[in-house]
Coordinates of C-alpha atoms and ligand atoms in Angstrom, one line a residue:
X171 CA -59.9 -5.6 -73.8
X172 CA -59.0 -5.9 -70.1
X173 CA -55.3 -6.5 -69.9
X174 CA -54.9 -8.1 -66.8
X175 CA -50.9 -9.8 -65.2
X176 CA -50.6 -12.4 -62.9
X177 CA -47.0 -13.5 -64.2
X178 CA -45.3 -11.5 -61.7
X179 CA -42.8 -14.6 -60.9
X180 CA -41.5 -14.3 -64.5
X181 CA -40.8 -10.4 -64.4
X182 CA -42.5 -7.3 -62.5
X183 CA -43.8 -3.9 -64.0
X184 CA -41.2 -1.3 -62.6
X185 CA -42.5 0.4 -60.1
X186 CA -43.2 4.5 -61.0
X187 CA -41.5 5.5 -58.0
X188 CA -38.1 3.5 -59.2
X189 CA -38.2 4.9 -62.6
X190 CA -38.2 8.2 -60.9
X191 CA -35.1 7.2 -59.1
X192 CA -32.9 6.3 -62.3
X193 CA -34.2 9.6 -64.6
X194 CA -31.2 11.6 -63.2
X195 CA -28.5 9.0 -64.3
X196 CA -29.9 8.2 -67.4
X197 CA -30.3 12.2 -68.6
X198 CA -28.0 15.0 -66.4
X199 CA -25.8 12.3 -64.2
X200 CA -24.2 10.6 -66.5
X201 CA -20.1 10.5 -65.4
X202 CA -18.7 7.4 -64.4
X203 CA -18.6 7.2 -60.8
X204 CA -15.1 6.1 -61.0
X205 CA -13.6 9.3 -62.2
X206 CA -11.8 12.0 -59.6
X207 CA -14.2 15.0 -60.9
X208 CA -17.2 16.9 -60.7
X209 CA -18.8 14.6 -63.0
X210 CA -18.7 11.1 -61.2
X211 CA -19.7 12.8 -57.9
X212 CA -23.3 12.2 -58.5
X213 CA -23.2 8.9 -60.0
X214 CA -21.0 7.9 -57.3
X215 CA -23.2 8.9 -54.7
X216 CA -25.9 7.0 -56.4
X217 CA -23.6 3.8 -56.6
X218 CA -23.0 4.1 -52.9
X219 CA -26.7 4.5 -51.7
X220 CA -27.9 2.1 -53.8
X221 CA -25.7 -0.5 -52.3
X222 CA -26.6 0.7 -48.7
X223 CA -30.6 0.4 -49.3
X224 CA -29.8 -3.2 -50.9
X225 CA -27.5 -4.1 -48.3
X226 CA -30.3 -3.0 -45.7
X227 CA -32.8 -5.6 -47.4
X228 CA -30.7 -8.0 -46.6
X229 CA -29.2 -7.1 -43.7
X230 CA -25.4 -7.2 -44.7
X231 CA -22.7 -4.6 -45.0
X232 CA -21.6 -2.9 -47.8
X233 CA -18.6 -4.2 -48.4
X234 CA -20.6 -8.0 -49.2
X235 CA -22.5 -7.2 -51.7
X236 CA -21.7 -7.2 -55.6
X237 CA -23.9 -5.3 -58.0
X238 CA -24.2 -7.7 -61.3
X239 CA -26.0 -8.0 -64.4
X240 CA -29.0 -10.4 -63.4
X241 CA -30.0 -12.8 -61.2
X242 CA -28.4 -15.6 -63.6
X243 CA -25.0 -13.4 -63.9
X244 CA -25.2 -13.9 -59.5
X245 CA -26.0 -17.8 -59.5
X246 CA -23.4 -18.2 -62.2
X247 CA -20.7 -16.1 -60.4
X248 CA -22.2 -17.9 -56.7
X249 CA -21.6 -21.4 -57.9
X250 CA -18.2 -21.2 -60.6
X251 CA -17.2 -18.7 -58.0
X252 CA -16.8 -21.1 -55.0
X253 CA -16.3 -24.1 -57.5
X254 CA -13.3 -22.4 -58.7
X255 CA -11.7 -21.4 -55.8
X256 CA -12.6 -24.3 -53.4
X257 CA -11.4 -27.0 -56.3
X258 CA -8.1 -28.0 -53.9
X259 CA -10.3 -28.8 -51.1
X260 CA -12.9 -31.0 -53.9
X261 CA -15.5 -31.0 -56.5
X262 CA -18.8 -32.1 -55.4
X263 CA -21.6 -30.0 -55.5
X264 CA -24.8 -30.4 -53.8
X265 CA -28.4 -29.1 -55.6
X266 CA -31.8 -29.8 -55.8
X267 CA -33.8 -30.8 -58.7
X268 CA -36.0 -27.8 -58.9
X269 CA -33.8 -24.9 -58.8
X270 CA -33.9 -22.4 -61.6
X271 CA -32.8 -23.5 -64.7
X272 CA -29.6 -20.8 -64.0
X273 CA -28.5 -22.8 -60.9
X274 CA -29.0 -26.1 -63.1
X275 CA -27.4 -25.1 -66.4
X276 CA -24.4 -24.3 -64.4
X277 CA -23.9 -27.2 -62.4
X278 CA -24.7 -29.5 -65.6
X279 CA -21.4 -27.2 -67.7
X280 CA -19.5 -27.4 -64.5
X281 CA -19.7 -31.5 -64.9
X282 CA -17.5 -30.7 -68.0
X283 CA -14.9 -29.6 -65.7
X284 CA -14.6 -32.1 -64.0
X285 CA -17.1 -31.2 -60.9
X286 CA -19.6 -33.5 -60.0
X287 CA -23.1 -32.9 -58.2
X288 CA -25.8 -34.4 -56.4
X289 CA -29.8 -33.1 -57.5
X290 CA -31.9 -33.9 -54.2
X291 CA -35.4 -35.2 -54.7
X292 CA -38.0 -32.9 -53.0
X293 CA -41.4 -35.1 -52.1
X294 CA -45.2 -34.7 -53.8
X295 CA -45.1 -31.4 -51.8
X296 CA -42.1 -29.3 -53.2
X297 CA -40.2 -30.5 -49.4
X298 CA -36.6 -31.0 -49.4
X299 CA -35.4 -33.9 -47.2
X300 CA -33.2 -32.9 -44.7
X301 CA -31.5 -35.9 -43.6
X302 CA -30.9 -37.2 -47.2
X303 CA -29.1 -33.8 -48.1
X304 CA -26.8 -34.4 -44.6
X305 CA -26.3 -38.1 -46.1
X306 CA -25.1 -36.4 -49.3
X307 CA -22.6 -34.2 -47.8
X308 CA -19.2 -35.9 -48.3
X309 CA -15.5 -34.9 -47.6
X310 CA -15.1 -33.8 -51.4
X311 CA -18.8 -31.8 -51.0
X312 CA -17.1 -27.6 -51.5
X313 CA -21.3 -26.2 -51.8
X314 CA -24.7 -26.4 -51.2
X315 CA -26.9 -24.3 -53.4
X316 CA -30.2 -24.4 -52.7
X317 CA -33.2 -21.9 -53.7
X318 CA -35.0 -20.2 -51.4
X319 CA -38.1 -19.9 -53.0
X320 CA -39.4 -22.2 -56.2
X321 CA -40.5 -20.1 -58.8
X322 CA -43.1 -22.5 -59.8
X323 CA -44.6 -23.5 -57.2
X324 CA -43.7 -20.8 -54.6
X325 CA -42.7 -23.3 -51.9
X326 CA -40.3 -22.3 -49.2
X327 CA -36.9 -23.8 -48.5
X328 CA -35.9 -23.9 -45.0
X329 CA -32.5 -22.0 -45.2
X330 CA -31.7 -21.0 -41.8
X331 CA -31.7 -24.9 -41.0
X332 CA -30.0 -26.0 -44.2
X333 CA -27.3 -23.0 -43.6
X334 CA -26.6 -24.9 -40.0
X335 CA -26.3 -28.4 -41.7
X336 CA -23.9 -26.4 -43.9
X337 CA -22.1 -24.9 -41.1
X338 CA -21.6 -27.6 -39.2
X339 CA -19.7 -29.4 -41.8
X340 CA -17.9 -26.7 -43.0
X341 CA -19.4 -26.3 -46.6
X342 CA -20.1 -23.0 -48.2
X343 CA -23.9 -22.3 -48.5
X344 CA -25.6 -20.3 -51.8
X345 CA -29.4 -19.7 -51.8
X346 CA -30.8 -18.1 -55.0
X347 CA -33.2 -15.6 -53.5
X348 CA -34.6 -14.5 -56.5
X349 CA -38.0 -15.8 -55.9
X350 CA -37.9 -14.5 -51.9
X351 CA -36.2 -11.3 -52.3
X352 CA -39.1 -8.5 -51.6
X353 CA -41.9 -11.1 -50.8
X354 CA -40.7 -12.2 -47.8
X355 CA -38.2 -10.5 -45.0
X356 CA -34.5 -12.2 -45.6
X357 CA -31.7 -11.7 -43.0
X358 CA -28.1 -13.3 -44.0
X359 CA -26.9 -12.7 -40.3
X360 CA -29.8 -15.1 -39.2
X361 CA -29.8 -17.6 -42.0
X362 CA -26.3 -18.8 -42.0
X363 CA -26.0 -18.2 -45.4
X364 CA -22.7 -17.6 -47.2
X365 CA -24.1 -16.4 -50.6
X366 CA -27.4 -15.3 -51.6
X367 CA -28.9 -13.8 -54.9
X368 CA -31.4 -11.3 -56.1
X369 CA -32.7 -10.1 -58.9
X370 CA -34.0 -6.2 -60.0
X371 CA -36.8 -7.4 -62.3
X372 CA -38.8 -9.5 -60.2
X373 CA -39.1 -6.5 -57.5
X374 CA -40.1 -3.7 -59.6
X375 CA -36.8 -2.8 -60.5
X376 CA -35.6 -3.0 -64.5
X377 CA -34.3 -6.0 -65.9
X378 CA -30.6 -6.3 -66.3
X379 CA -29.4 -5.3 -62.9
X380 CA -29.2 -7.8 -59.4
X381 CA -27.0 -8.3 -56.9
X382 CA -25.2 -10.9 -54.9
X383 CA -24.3 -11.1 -51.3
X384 CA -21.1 -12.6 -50.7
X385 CA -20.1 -13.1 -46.8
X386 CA -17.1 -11.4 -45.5
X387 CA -14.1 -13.9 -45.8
X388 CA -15.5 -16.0 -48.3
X389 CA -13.4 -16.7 -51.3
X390 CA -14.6 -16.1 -54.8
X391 CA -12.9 -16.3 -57.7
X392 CA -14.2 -13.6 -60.3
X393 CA -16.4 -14.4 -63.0
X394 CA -15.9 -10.9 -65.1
X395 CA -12.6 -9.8 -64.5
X396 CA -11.5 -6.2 -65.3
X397 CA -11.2 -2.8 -63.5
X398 CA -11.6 -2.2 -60.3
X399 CA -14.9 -2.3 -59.8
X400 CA -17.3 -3.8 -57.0
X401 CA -13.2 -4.4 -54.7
X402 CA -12.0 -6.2 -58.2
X403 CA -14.9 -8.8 -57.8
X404 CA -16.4 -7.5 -61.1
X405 CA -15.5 -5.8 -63.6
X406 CA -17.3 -3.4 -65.7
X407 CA -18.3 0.1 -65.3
X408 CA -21.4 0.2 -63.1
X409 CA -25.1 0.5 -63.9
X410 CA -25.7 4.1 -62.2
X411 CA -29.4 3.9 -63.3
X412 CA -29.9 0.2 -62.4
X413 CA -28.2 0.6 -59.1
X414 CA -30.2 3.6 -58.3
X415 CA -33.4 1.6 -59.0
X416 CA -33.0 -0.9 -57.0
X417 CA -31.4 1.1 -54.2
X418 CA -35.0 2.2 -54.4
X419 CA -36.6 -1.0 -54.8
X420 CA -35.6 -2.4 -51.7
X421 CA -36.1 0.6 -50.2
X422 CA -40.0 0.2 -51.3
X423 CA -40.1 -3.2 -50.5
X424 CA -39.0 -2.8 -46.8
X425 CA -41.5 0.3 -46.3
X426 CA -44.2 -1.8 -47.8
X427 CA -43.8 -5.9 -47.9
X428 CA -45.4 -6.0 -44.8
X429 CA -49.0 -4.7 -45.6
X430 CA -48.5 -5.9 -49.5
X431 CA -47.8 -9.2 -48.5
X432 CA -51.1 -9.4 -46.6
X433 CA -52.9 -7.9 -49.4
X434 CA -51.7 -10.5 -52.0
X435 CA -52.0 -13.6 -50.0
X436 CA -55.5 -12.1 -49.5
X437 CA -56.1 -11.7 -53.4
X438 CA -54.5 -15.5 -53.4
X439 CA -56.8 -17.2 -51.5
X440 CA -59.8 -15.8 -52.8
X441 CA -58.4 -17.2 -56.0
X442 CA -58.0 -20.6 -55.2
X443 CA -60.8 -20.5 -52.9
X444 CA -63.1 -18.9 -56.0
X445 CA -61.8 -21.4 -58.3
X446 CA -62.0 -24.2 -56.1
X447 CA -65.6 -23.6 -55.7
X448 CA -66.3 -23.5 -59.2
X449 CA -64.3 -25.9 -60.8
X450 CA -64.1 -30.1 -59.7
X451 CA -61.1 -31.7 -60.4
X452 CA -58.2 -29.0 -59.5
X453 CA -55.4 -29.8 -57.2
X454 CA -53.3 -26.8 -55.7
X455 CA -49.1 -27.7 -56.2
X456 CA -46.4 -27.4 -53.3
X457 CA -46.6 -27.3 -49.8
X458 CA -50.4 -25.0 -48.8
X459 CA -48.5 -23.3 -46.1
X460 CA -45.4 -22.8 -46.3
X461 CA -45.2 -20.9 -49.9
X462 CA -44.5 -17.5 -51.0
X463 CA -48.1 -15.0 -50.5
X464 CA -48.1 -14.4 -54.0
X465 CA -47.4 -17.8 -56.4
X466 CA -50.4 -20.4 -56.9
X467 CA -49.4 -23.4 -58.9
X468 CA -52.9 -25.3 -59.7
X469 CA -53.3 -28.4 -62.0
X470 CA -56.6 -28.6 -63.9
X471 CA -56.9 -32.0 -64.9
X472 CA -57.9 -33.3 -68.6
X473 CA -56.5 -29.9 -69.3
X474 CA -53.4 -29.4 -71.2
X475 CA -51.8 -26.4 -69.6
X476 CA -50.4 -24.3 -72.6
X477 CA -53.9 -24.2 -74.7
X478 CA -55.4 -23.1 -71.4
X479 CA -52.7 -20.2 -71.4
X480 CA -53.7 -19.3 -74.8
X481 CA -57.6 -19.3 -73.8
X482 CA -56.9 -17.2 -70.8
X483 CA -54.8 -15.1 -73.1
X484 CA -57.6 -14.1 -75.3
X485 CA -59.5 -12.9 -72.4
X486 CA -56.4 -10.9 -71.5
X487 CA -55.3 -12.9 -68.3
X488 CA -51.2 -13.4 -68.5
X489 CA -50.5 -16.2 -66.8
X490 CA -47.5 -18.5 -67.4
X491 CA -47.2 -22.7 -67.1
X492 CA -43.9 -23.5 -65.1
X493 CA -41.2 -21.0 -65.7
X494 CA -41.1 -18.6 -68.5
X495 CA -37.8 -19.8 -69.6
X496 CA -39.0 -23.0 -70.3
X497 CA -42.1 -22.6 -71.6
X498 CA -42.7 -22.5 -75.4
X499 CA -40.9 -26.1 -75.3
X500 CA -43.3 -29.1 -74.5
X501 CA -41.7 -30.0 -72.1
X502 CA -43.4 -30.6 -68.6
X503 CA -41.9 -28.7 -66.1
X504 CA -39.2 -29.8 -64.7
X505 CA -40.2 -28.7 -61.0
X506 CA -43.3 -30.5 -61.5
X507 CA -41.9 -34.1 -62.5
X508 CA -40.0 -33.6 -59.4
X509 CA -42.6 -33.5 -57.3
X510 CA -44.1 -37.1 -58.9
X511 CA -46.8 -35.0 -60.8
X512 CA -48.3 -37.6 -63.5
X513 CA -47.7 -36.1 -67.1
X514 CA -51.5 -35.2 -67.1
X515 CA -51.0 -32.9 -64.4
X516 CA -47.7 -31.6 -65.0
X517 CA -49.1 -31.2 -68.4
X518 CA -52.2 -29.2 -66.8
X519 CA -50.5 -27.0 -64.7
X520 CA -50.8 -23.3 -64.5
X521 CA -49.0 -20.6 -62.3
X522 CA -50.4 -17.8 -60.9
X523 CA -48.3 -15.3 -59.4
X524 CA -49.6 -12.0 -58.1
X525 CA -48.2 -8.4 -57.7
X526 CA -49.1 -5.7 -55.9
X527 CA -51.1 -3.6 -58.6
X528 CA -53.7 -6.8 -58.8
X529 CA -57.3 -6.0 -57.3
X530 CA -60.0 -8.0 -56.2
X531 CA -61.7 -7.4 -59.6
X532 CA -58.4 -8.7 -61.6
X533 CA -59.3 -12.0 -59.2
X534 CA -63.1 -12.3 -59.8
X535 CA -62.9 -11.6 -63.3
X536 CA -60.4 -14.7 -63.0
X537 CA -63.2 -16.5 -61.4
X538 CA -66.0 -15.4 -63.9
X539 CA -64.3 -16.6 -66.6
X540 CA -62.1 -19.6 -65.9
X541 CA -64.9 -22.5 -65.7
X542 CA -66.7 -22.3 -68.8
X543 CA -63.2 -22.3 -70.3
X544 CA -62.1 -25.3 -68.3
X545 CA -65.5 -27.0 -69.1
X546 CA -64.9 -26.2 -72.7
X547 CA -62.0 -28.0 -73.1
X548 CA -62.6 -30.6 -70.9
X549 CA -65.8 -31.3 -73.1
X550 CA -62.9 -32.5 -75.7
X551 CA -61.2 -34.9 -73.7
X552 CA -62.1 -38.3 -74.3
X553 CA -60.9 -38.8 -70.8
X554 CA -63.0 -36.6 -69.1
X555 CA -66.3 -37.6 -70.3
X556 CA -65.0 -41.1 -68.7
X557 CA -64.2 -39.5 -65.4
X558 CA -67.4 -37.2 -64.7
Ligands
PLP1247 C1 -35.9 -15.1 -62.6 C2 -35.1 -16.0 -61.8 C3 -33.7 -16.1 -61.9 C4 -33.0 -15.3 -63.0 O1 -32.9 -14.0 -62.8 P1 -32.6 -13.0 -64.1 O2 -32.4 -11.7 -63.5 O3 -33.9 -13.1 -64.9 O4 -31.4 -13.6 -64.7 C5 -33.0 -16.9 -61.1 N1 -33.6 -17.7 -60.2 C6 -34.9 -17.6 -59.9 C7 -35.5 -18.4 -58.9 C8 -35.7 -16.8 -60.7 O5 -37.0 -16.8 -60.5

């Protein structure tokens, strides 16, 4: 059977070239790069040019950026980190209501401490309101934390001006860059951005290992406290291998983002385009142009989303409906309600989200199959029969 993945939003294949890079630190290199002998010189040199290639995808210095355990582990430490700290000064939070479910899980426990925060509405297109998140800011407001990317829908925050608002009123600013990290080109001395996070499995790098940038002279308190490690802002012996892979994954992904970028938005059109053509009734989620290249969010209607998964699954398409993490419930996404989708819709919606080992057959084979399995099932609906 043809095994073919378009659920790179939800995790990446690691790239041959990475795994390469972590061999040596998982076999011969194995000291801890925090001893004085021969045997941490290696891993130590691995620790240190890992977090230079990083630091070089995003445009930071060393010194700002904190190796951690995931991309949850950095939106966790991002938002109790400044919450913590900045509790003096207040304890209102400002968020959206389609951020990852590990920006939103932690602002919900943080209520329990006594924090409070405000979930901005985005409209029918994934947009964020500027002026209403200025009219939200208050004196007790200590940070904004807004993606960068949706994961869903692949729709593109505007960070740079949302880091100004920020600015000007003198609230610290955390973007969860999971989504954007490797798709798109991300520069924290442009953005005006005072934290920002990123993930190792969503750019070809193994699961388990991200990083967050923290901005000289902000305060943080620690989340994992410990040794020494990462200048005491997080304990725990580091992941040598991990940090070695995605020292090489950004290294990859600024050698290549460019022309892979065009490729996939290629592949991503011909997609929508293809199925457009071929099957009536489809609506395309979030903002056309201003998304990542690679994520297509489409709702087939008088479809329910999940048995369509399953469907595409037997024909060996991986696809995924809303985020991984909350699919499996049946739940409508919560990314879609926000944008007013009707149940139906939210119900028949189906992400697409490409990588950069997809071809132009994985597409049309997409194509071939899809509408006699969309007819199929639409053949069942009661509804349908009413609308054609
Ligand atoms: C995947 C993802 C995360 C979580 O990253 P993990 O490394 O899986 O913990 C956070 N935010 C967004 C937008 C994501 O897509």
């Amino acid at each position: 059977m043809k095994k073919i993945y378009f659920d790179n939003n939800a995790t990446t294949p690691i790239d041959p070239e990475v795994f390469e890079a972590m061999v040596p630190f998982l076999k011969d290199e194995w000291g801890n790069p925090s001893s004085i002998h021969w045997a941490a010189r290696a891993p130590r040199k691995a620790v240190d040019e890992g977090r230079e290639k990083v630091c070089k995808l995003l445009n930071c210095a060393a010194l700002e950026l904190i190796f951690t355990s995931s991309g949850t582990e950095g939106d966790n430490h991002a938002i109790r980190g400044v919450a913590y700290a900045k509790k003096e000064k207040g304890n209102h939070i400002i968020t959206t209501k389609v951020e990852h479910p590990a920006v939103l899980n932690t602002c919900k426990a943080l209520a329990k401490e006594g924090f409070e925060t405000t979930y901005l509405d985005v409209n029918a297109e994934g947009l964020l309101d500027l002026d209403a998140l200025k009219a939200a800011i208050t004196p007790k407001t200590i940070l904004i934390t807004v993606m960068y990317a949706n994961n869903e829908t692949g729709v593109i925050f505007p960070i740079k001006e949302i880091g100004e608002i920020a600015k000007e009123r003198g609230v610290t600013f955390h973007t969860d860059a999971v989504q954007a990290a490797g798709k798109i080109p991300i520069d924290v001395q442009k953005l005006n951005v005072d934290l920002l996070t990123i993930s190792g499995h969503k750019l070809y790098a193994p699961k388990g290992m991200g990083a967050l940038f923290v901005k000289r002279g902000v305060r943080l308190v620690p989340l994992i406290t410990g040794g020494h490690h990462e200048r005491n802002r997080r304990g725990g012996t580091e992941n040598v291998a991990g940090i070695a892979a995605m020292g090489k994954a950004a290294e990859i992904a600024i050698r290549d983002m460019e022309k892979e970028g065009a490729q996939i938005l290629a592949l991503r059109n011909r997609l929508e385009k293809g199925l457009a053509e071929k099957i009536p009734h489809i609506k395309i989620n979030g903002a056309i142009d201003r998304r990542l290249p690679n994520t297509s969010n489409i709702s087939f209607e008088f479809v329910e989303g999940e048995s369509l998964l399953l469907n595409l699954d037997m024909k060996g398409i991986a696809a995924s409906s809303g985020s991984a993490c909350t699919s499996g419930s049946l739940e409508p996404s919560h990314v879609m309600l926000a944008m007013s989708l009707s149940h139906e819709m939210s119900h028949g919606s189906v992400r697409f989200s490409l990588g950069k080992m997809n071809t132009v057959e994985d597409i049309d084979y997409l194509i071939e199959i899809m509408p006699p399995i969309v007819e199929r099932m639409r053949s069942m609906s009661p509804l349908y029969a009413g609308a054609k």
